[in-house]
PDB file of C-alpha atoms and ligand atoms in Angstrom:
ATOM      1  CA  UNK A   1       0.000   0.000   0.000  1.00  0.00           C
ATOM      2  CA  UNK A   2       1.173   3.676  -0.759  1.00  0.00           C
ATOM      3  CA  UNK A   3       0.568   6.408   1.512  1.00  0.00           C
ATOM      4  CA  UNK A   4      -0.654   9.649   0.384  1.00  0.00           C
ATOM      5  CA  UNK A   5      -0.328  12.334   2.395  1.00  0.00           C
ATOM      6  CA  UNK A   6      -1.836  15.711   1.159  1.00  0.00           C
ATOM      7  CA  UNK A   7      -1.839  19.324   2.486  1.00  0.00           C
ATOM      8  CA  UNK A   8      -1.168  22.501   2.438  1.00  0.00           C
ATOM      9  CA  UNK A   9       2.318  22.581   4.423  1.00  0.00           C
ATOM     10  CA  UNK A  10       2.399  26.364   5.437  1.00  0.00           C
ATOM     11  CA  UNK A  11       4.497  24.835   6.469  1.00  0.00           C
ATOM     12  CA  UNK A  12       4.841  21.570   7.379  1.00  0.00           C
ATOM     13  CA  UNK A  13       5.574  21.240  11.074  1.00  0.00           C
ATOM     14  CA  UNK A  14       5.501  18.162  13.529  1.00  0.00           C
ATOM     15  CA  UNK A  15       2.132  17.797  13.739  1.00  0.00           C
ATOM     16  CA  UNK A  16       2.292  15.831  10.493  1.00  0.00           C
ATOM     17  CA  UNK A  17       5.472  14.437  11.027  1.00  0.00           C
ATOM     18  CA  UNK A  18       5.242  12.600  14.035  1.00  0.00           C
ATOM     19  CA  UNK A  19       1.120  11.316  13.493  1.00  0.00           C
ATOM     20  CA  UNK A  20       2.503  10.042   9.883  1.00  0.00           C
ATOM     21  CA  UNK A  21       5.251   8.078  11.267  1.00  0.00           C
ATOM     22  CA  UNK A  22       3.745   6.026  13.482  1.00  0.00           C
ATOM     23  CA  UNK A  23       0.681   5.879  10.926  1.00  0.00           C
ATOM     24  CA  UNK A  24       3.383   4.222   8.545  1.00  0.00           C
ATOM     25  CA  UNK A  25       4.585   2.323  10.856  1.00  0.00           C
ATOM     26  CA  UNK A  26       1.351   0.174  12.105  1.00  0.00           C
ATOM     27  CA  UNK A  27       0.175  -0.124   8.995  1.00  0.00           C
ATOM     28  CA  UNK A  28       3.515  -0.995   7.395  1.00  0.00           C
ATOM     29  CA  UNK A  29       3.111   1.594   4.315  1.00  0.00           C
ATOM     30  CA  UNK A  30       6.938   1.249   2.582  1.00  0.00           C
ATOM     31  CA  UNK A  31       6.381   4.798   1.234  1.00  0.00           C
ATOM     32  CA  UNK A  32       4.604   7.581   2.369  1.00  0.00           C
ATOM     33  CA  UNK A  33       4.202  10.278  -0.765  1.00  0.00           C
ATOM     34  CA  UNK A  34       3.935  13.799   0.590  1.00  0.00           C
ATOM     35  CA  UNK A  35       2.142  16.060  -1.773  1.00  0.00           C
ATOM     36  CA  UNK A  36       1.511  19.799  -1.279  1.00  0.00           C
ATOM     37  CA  UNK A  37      -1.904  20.889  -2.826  1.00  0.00           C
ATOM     38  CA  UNK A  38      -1.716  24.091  -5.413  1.00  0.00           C
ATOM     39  CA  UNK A  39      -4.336  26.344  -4.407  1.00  0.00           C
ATOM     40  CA  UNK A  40      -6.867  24.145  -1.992  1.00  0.00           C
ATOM     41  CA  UNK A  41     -10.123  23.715  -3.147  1.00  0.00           C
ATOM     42  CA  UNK A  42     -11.801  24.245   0.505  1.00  0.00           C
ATOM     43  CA  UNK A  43      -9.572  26.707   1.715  1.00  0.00           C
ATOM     44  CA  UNK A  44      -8.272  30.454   1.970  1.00  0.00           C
ATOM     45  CA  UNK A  45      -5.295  30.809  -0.375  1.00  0.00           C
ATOM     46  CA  UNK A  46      -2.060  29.733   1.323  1.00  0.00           C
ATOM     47  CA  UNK A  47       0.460  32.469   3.231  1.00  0.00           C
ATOM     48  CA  UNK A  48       4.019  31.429   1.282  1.00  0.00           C
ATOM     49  CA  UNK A  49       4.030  30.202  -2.151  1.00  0.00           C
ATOM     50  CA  UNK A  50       3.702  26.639  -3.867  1.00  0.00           C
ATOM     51  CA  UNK A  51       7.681  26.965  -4.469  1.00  0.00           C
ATOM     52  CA  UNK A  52       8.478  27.649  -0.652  1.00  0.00           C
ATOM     53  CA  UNK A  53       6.132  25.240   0.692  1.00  0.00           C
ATOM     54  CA  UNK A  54       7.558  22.653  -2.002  1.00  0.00           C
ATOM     55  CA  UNK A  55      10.932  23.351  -0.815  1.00  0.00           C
ATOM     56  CA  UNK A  56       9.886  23.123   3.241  1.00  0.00           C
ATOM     57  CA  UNK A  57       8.460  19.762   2.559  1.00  0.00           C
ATOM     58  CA  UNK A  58      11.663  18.311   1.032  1.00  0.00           C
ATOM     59  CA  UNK A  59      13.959  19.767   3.957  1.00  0.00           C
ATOM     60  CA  UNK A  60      11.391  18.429   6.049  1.00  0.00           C
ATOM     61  CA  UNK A  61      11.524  14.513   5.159  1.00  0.00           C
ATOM     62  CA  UNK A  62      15.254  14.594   4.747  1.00  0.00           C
ATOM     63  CA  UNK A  63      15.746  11.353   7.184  1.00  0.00           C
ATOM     64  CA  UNK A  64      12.712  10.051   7.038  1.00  0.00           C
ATOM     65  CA  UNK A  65      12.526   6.259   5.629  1.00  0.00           C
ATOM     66  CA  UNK A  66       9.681   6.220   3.297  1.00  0.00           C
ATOM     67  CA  UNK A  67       9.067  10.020   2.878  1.00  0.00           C
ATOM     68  CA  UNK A  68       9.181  10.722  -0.146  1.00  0.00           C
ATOM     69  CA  UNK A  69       8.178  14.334  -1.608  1.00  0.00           C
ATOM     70  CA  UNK A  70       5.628  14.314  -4.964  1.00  0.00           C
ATOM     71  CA  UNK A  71       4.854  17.745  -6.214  1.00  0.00           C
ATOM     72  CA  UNK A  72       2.512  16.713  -9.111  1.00  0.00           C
ATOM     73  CA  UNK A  73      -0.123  19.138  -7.952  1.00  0.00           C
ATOM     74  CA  UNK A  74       2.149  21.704  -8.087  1.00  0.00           C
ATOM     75  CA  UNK A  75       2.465  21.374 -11.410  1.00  0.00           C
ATOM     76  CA  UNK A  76      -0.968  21.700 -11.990  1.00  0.00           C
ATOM     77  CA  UNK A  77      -1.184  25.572 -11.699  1.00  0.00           C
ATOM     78  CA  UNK A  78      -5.106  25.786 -11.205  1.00  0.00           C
ATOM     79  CA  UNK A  79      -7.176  23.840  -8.381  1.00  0.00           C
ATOM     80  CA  UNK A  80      -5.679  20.649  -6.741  1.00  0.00           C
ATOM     81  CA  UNK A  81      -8.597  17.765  -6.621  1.00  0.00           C
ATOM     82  CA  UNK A  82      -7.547  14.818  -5.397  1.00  0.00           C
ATOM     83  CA  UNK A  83      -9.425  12.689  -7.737  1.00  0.00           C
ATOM     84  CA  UNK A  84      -7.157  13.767 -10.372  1.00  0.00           C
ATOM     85  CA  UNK A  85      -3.892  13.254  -8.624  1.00  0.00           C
ATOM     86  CA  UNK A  86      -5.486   9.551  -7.764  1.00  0.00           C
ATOM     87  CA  UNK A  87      -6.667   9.068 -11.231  1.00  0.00           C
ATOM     88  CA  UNK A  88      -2.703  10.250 -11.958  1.00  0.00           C
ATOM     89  CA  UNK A  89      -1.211   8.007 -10.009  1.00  0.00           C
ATOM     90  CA  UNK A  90      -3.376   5.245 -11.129  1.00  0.00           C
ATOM     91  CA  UNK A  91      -1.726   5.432 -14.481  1.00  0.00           C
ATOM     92  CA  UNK A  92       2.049   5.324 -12.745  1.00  0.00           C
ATOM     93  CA  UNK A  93       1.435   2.369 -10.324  1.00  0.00           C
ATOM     94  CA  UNK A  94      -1.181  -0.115 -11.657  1.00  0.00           C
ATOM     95  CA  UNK A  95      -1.122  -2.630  -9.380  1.00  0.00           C
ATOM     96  CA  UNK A  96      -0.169  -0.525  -6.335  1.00  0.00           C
ATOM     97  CA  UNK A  97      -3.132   0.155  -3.508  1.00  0.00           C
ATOM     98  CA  UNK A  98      -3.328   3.770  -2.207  1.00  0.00           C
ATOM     99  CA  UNK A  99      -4.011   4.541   1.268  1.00  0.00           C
ATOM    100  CA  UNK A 100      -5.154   7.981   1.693  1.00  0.00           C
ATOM    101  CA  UNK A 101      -3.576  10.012   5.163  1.00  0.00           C
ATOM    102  CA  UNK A 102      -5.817  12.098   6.690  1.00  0.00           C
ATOM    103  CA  UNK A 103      -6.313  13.644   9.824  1.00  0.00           C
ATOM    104  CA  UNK A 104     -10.302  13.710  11.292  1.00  0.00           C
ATOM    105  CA  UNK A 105     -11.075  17.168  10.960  1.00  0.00           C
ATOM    106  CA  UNK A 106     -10.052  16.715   6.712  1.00  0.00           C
ATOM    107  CA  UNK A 107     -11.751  13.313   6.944  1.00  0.00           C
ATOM    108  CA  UNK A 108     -15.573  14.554   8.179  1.00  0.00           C
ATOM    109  CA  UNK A 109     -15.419  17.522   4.993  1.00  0.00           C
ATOM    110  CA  UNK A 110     -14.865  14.266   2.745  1.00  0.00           C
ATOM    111  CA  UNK A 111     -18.116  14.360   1.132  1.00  0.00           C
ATOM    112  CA  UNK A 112     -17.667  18.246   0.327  1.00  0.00           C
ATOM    113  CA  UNK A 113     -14.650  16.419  -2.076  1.00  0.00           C
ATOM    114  CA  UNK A 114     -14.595  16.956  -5.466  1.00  0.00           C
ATOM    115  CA  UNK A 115     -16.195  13.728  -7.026  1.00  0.00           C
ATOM    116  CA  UNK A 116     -15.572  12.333  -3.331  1.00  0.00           C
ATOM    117  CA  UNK A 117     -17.068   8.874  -4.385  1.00  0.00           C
ATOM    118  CA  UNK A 118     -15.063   8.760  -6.877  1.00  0.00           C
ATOM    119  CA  UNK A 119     -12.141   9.273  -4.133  1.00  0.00           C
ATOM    120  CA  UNK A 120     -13.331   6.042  -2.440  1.00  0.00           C
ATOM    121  CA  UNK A 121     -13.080   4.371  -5.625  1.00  0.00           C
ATOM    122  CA  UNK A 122      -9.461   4.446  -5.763  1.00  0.00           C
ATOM    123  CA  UNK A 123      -7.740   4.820  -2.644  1.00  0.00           C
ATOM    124  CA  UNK A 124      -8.769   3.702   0.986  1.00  0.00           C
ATOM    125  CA  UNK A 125      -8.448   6.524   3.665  1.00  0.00           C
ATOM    126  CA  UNK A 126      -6.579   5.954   7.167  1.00  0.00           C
ATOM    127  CA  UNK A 127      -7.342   8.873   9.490  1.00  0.00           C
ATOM    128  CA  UNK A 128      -5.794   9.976  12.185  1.00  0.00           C
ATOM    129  CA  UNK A 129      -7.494  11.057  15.156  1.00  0.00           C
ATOM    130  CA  UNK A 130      -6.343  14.717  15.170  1.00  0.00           C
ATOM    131  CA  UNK A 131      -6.246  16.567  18.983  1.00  0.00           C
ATOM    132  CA  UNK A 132      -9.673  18.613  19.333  1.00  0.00           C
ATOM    133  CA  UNK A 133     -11.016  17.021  16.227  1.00  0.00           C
ATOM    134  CA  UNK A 134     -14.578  15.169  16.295  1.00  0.00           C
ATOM    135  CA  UNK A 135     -14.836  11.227  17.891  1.00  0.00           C
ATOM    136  CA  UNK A 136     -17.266   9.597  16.581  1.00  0.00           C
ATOM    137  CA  UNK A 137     -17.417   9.049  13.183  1.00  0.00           C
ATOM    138  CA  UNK A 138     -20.065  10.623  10.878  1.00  0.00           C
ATOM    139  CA  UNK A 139     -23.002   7.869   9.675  1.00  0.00           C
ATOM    140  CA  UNK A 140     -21.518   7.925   5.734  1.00  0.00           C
ATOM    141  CA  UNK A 141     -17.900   7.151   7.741  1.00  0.00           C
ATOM    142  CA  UNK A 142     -19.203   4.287   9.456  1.00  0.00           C
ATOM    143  CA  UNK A 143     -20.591   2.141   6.604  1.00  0.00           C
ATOM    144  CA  UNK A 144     -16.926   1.905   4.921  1.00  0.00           C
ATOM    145  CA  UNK A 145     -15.089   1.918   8.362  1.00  0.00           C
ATOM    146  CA  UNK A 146     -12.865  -1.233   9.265  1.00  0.00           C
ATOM    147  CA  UNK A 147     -12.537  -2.243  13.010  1.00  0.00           C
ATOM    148  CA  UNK A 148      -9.452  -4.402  11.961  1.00  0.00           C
ATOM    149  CA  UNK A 149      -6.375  -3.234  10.505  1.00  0.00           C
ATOM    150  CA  UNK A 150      -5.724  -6.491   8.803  1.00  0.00           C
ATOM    151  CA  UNK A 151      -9.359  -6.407   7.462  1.00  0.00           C
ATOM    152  CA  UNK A 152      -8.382  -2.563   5.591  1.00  0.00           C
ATOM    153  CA  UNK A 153      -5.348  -3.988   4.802  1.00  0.00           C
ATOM    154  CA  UNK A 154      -6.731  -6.500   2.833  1.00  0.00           C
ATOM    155  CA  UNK A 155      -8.725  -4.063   1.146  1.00  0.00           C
ATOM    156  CA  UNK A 156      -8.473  -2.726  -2.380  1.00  0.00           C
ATOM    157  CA  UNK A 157     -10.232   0.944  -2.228  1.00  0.00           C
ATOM    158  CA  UNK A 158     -13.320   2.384  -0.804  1.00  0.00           C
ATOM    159  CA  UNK A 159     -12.530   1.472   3.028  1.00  0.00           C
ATOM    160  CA  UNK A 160     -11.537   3.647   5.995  1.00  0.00           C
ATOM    161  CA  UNK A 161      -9.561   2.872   9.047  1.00  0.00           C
ATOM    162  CA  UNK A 162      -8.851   5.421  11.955  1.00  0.00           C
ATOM    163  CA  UNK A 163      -5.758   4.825  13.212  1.00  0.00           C
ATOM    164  CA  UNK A 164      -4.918   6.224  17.106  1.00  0.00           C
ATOM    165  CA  UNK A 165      -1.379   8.452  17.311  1.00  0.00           C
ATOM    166  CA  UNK A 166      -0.275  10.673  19.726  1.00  0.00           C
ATOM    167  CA  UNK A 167      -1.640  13.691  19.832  1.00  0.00           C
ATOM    168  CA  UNK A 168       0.571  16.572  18.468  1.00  0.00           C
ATOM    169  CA  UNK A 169      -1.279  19.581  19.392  1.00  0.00           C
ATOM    170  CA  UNK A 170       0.447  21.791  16.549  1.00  0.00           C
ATOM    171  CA  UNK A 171      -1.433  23.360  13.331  1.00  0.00           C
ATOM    172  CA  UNK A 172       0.358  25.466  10.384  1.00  0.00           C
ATOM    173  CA  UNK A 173      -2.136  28.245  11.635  1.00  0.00           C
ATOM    174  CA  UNK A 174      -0.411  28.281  15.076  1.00  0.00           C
ATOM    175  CA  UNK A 175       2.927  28.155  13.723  1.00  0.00           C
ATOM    176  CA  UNK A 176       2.017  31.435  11.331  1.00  0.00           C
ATOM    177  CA  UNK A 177       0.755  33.300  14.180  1.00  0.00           C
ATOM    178  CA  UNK A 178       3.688  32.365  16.169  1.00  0.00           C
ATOM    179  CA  UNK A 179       6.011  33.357  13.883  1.00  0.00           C
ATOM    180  CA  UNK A 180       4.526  36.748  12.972  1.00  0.00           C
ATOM    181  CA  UNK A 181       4.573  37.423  17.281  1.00  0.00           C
ATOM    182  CA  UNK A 182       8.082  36.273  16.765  1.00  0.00           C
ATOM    183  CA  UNK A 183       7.400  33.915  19.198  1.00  0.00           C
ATOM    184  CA  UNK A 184       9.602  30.523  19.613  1.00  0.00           C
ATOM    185  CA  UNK A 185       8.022  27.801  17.209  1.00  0.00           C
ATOM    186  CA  UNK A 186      11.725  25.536  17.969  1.00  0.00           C
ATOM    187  CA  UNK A 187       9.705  22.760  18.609  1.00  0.00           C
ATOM    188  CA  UNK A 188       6.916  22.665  16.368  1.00  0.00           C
ATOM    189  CA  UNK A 189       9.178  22.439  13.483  1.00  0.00           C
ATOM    190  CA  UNK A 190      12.271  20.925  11.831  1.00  0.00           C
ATOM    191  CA  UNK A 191      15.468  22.949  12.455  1.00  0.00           C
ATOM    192  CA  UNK A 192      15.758  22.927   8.789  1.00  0.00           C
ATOM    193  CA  UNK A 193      12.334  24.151   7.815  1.00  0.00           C
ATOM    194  CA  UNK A 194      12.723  27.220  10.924  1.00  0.00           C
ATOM    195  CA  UNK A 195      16.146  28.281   9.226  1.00  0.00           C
ATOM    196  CA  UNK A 196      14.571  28.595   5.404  1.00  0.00           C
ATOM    197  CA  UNK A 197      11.473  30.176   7.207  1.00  0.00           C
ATOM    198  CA  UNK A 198      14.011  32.594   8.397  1.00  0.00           C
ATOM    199  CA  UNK A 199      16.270  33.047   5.149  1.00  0.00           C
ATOM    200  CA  UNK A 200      13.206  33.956   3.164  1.00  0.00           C
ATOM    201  CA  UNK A 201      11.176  35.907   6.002  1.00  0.00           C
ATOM    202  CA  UNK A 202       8.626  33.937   5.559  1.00  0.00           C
ATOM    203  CA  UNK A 203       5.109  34.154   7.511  1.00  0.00           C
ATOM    204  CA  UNK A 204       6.685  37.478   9.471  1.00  0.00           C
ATOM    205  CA  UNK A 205       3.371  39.680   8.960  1.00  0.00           C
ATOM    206  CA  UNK A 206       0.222  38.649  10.995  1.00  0.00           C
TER     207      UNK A 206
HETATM  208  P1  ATP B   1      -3.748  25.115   8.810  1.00  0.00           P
HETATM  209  O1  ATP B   1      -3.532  25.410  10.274  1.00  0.00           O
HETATM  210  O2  ATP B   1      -3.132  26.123   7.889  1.00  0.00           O
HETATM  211  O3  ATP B   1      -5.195  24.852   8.525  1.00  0.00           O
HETATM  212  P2  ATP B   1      -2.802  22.368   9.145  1.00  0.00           P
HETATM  213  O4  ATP B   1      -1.810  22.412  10.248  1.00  0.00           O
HETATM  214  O5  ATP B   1      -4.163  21.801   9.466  1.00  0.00           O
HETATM  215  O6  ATP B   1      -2.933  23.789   8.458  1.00  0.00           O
HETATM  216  P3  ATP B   1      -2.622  21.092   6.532  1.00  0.00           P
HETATM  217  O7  ATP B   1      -1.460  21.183   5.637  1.00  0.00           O
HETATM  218  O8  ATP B   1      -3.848  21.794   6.131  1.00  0.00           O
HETATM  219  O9  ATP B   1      -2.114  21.548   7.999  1.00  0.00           O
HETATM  220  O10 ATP B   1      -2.968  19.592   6.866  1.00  0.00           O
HETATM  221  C1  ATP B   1      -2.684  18.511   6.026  1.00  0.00           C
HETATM  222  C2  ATP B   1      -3.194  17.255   6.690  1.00  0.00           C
HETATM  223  O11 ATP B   1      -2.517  17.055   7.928  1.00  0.00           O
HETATM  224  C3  ATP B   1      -4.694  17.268   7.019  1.00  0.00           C
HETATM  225  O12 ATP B   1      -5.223  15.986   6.720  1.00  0.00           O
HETATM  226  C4  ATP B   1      -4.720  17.533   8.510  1.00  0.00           C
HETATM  227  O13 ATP B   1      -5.855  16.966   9.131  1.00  0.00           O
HETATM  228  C5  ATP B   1      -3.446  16.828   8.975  1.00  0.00           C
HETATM  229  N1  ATP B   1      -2.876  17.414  10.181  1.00  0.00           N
HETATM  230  C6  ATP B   1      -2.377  18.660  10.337  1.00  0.00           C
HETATM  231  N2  ATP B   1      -1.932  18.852  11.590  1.00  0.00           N
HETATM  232  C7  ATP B   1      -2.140  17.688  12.259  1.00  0.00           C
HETATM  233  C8  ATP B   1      -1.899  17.249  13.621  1.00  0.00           C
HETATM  234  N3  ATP B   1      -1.376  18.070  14.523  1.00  0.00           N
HETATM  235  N4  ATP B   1      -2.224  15.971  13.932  1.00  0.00           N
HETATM  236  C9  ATP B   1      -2.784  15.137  13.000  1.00  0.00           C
HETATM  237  N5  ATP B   1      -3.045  15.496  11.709  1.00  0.00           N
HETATM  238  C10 ATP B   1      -2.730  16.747  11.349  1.00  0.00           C
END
């Protein structure tokens, strides 16, 4: 199974580090593809370009077995949908299964997707449950949901599995705010991703 792990990164801080590695790791996913979005479908345009975030994401996964950066969306200059990146992907790995990475608050907006079925056609989802985010899972959720890991990793598409990590109470939001207070953000980041913030003054206005 491949792991795809979507977002905005701006920027990418710990709070999808750490929740992605231990996601990997019980589920056994050899490679995890991280792939900033262009301009979000659902969401406010992003603070620091594609290019910086692009370039935060691959300082960010340096040491990281399995992380792997894919910037096909970014090469897409209009809207991002992840049914076309699937559909993309599809066409460059066959045979492979795709296991969506999400964390719960992205998960419950699923059905506001883009040809969202279609989603569920190709990829299965594994959530993680995010700090603050909702419990239980919506009614839609719980008809594809799988109790066992073994049982979603059996499966081919359309199947979702919410995997517990420890909670890493850190969003990109906080970070930007943070940064523009120049308040310490040392720890909600990789060294290497605070030092380009830095070199490019990234994020420093409110
Ligand atoms: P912003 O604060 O700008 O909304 P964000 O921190 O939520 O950003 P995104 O790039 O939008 O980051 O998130 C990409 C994915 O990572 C989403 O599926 C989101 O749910 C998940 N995610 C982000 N932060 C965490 C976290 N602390 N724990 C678990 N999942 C997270």
């Amino acid at each position: 199974m491949i792991g795809l792990f979507g977002g905005s990164f701006d920027p990418i801080h710990f709070g999808h580090l750490r929740p992605v590695v231990e996601l990997q790791q019980a589920l056994g996913l050899d490679v995890v593809r991280f792939i900033p979005c262009a301009l979000p479908p659902h969401r406010q345009p992003t603070v620091a370009s594609a290019a910086h975030r692009l370039e935060m994401v691959r300082l960010a996964v340096v040491g990281y077995a399995g992380f792997v950066v894919d910037d096909r969306e970014l090469q897409r200059p209009e809207v991002s949908y992840t049914v076309d990146t699937l559909k993309d992907l599809r066409g460059e790995y066959p045979t492979s299964t795709f296991c969506l990475i999400m964390g719960m608050d992205a998960f419950v907006n699923l059905p506001t997707w883009y040809c969202w079925q279609d989603v569920l056609g190709l990829a299965n989802i594994a959530v993680m449950r995010r700090p603050g985010a909702q419990v239980a899972l919506p009614a839609w959720a719980q008809q594809i949901h799988c109790r066992q890991r073994s049982e979603f990793l059996g499966a081919s598409s359309g199947q979702c599995y919410v995997q517990e990590v420890t909670p890493v109470d850190i969003s990109a939001t906080h970070v930007r705010n943070r940064l523009a207070k120049q308040t310490d953000v040392e720890t909600m980041l990789p060294a290497t991703v605070l030092h380009y913030i830095q070199q490019h003054q990234l994020y420093a206005k409110p």
